[in-house]
CSV table of C-alpha atoms in Angstrom, one decimal:
chain,number,residue,atom,x,y,z
A,1,MET,CA,67.6,63.4,-45.0
A,2,LEU,CA,67.2,65.2,-47.6
A,3,VAL,CA,71.0,65.6,-49.5
A,4,ASN,CA,70.3,68.2,-52.5
A,5,GLY,CA,73.7,69.4,-54.1
A,6,SER,CA,76.3,67.5,-51.7
A,7,ARG,CA,79.3,66.0,-51.7
A,8,VAL,CA,79.7,62.8,-48.4
A,9,VAL,CA,82.8,61.4,-48.0
A,10,GLY,CA,81.7,58.2,-46.5
A,11,PRO,CA,79.2,55.8,-46.5
A,12,GLY,CA,75.2,56.7,-46.8
A,13,THR,CA,73.8,53.8,-44.1
A,14,VAL,CA,69.7,54.4,-43.7
A,15,ARG,CA,68.5,52.6,-40.6
A,16,PRO,CA,65.1,50.9,-40.5
A,17,GLY,CA,62.2,53.6,-40.5
A,18,GLY,CA,64.9,56.2,-41.8
A,19,ALA,CA,64.5,58.3,-45.0
A,20,LEU,CA,66.2,59.3,-47.3
A,21,THR,CA,65.8,61.8,-50.8
A,22,VAL,CA,69.2,62.4,-52.4
A,23,THR,CA,69.2,64.6,-55.5
A,24,ASN,CA,72.3,66.4,-57.5
A,25,SER,CA,74.7,64.9,-55.1
A,26,LYS,CA,77.9,62.8,-55.2
A,27,ILE,CA,78.6,60.3,-52.6
A,28,SER,CA,81.4,58.0,-52.1
A,29,ASP,CA,81.0,54.6,-50.3
A,30,GLY,CA,78.5,53.3,-51.8
A,31,ILE,CA,74.5,53.5,-49.9
A,32,THR,CA,73.0,51.5,-47.8
A,33,ALA,CA,69.1,51.3,-47.1
A,34,ASP,CA,67.2,48.5,-45.1
A,35,ASN,CA,63.5,49.2,-44.4
A,36,PRO,CA,63.3,53.1,-44.7
A,37,SER,CA,59.7,54.8,-45.0
A,38,PHE,CA,61.6,56.8,-47.7
A,39,PHE,CA,63.3,56.7,-50.3
A,40,ASP,CA,64.3,58.6,-53.6
A,41,LEU,CA,67.8,59.5,-55.4
A,42,CYS,CA,67.4,61.2,-58.2
A,43,GLY,CA,70.5,62.6,-60.7
A,44,SER,CA,73.3,61.8,-58.0
A,45,ASP,CA,76.8,59.5,-58.5
A,46,VAL,CA,77.9,57.2,-56.2
A,47,THR,CA,80.3,55.3,-56.0
A,48,GLY,CA,80.7,52.2,-53.9
A,49,SER,CA,83.7,51.3,-51.4
A,50,PRO,CA,86.7,51.0,-52.2
A,51,SER,CA,86.7,47.1,-50.1
A,52,GLY,CA,83.5,46.1,-52.0
A,53,SER,CA,82.1,47.2,-54.5
A,54,GLN,CA,78.9,48.3,-53.9
A,55,ALA,CA,77.4,51.2,-54.4
A,56,LEU,CA,74.1,50.8,-53.7
A,57,THR,CA,72.1,48.5,-51.2
A,58,LEU,CA,68.2,49.1,-50.9
A,59,THR,CA,66.5,46.4,-48.7
A,60,ASN,CA,62.8,45.1,-47.5
A,61,ALA,CA,60.8,48.5,-47.8
A,62,THR,CA,57.9,48.8,-47.2
A,63,VAL,CA,56.9,52.0,-49.4
A,64,PRO,CA,57.4,52.4,-53.5
A,65,VAL,CA,61.2,53.3,-53.6
A,66,ARG,CA,62.6,55.1,-57.0
A,67,ILE,CA,66.0,55.2,-58.1
A,68,GLY,CA,65.5,57.4,-61.2
A,69,ASP,CA,63.2,58.4,-63.5
A,70,ALA,CA,63.1,61.1,-65.6
A,71,ALA,CA,59.8,60.6,-66.9
A,72,ALA,CA,58.6,61.8,-63.5
A,73,GLY,CA,61.1,64.5,-62.5
A,74,CYS,CA,63.9,62.8,-60.5
A,75,ALA,CA,66.9,62.1,-63.5
A,76,GLY,CA,68.8,59.1,-63.4
A,77,ASN,CA,71.9,58.3,-61.1
A,78,ARG,CA,75.6,57.1,-62.6
A,79,PHE,CA,76.8,54.0,-60.1
A,80,ALA,CA,79.8,53.2,-60.2
A,81,GLY,CA,79.6,49.2,-58.7
A,82,GLY,CA,77.0,46.8,-58.0
A,83,VAL,CA,73.3,48.0,-57.4
A,84,THR,CA,71.4,45.6,-55.1
A,85,VAL,CA,67.4,45.9,-54.8
A,86,THR,CA,65.8,43.5,-53.1
A,87,GLY,CA,63.0,42.2,-51.1
A,88,ASN,CA,61.5,46.0,-51.8
A,89,LEU,CA,57.4,46.7,-51.9
A,90,ALA,CA,57.3,48.6,-55.5
A,91,VAL,CA,60.4,49.5,-57.0
A,92,THR,CA,61.3,51.9,-59.9
A,93,PHE,CA,65.0,51.9,-61.6
A,94,ALA,CA,65.1,54.3,-64.4
A,95,ASP,CA,67.5,56.4,-66.5
A,96,ASN,CA,71.2,55.0,-64.7
A,97,THR,CA,74.2,54.3,-65.8
A,98,THR,CA,76.1,51.6,-63.7
A,99,SER,CA,79.2,50.4,-63.9
A,100,GLY,CA,78.4,46.8,-61.7
A,101,GLN,CA,76.0,43.8,-61.8
A,102,VAL,CA,72.5,45.2,-61.0
A,103,GLN,CA,70.2,42.6,-59.0
A,104,ILE,CA,66.9,43.3,-59.0
A,105,ASP,CA,65.8,40.6,-56.6
A,106,THR,CA,62.6,39.3,-55.1
A,107,ASN,CA,60.7,42.2,-54.8
A,108,GLY,CA,56.5,42.8,-54.9
A,109,PRO,CA,53.5,43.2,-55.1
A,110,GLY,CA,54.1,46.4,-56.3
A,111,ALA,CA,55.2,47.4,-60.0
A,112,VAL,CA,58.8,46.4,-60.6
A,113,VAL,CA,59.7,49.0,-63.3
A,114,VAL,CA,63.2,48.6,-64.5
A,115,LYS,CA,63.2,51.0,-68.0
A,116,SER,CA,65.7,52.7,-69.8
A,117,ASN,CA,69.7,52.4,-68.1
A,118,THR,CA,72.6,51.4,-69.4
A,119,LEU,CA,74.1,49.2,-67.5
A,120,TYR,CA,78.1,47.9,-68.4
A,121,GLY,CA,77.9,44.2,-66.2
A,122,THR,CA,75.1,42.2,-66.0
A,123,LEU,CA,71.3,43.0,-64.8
A,124,THR,CA,69.8,40.0,-63.3
A,125,CYS,CA,66.1,39.9,-62.0
A,126,THR,CA,65.0,36.7,-60.1
A,127,VAL,CA,61.7,36.1,-58.3
A,128,ASN,CA,60.0,39.9,-58.5
A,129,ASN,CA,55.8,39.4,-58.1
A,130,PRO,CA,55.0,40.6,-60.6
A,131,PRO,CA,57.7,40.3,-62.7
A,132,PRO,CA,59.5,43.3,-64.0
A,133,THR,CA,58.4,45.8,-67.2
A,134,ASN,CA,60.5,47.7,-69.6
A,135,ALA,CA,57.1,49.9,-69.6
A,136,GLY,CA,58.5,50.3,-73.5
A,137,SER,CA,61.8,51.6,-72.9
A,138,PRO,CA,63.9,48.6,-73.3
A,139,ASN,CA,67.3,48.7,-71.0
A,140,THR,CA,70.9,48.3,-72.4
A,141,ALA,CA,73.2,46.2,-70.8
A,142,ALA,CA,76.2,43.3,-71.1
A,143,THR,CA,73.9,40.6,-70.4
A,144,LYS,CA,70.6,40.4,-68.9
A,145,LEU,CA,69.5,37.4,-66.7
A,146,GLY,CA,66.1,36.2,-65.2
A,147,GLN,CA,63.0,37.9,-65.6
A,148,CYS,CA,65.0,40.7,-67.2
A,149,ALA,CA,66.1,38.4,-70.1
A,150,ALA,CA,63.6,40.6,-72.5
A,151,LEU,CA,63.7,44.3,-70.9
């Protein structure tokens, strides 16, 4: 599914094998993606669900996923709520602003890049192999834990 310059009221759900590209859009009620065949999220505002505060949950992708990366033509996103990125092949999480906690766990064996983000909650990274890098562009976070402590 391609969403460009749209407003989506309600949750966005990507089922196994589904693909999602979101650009310059507003999504309420969060995004949940499990085992997507493609995932790109650029320049969008994503608000967490009223019942939970999770803005994005992305798991089990067997392809590289991108959540912002201005240097590669994908503007950063604004998340009102938490972000969880777990069990994916390779991850780029760059140039985003997040109000909630960000967890980047058990990703790899592809590169895990966490760079240039402004996080008002805690940034936690565990069991990523290889460990995440910031590609020389540090993150700003209230607290950084685990493998993200030096990022």
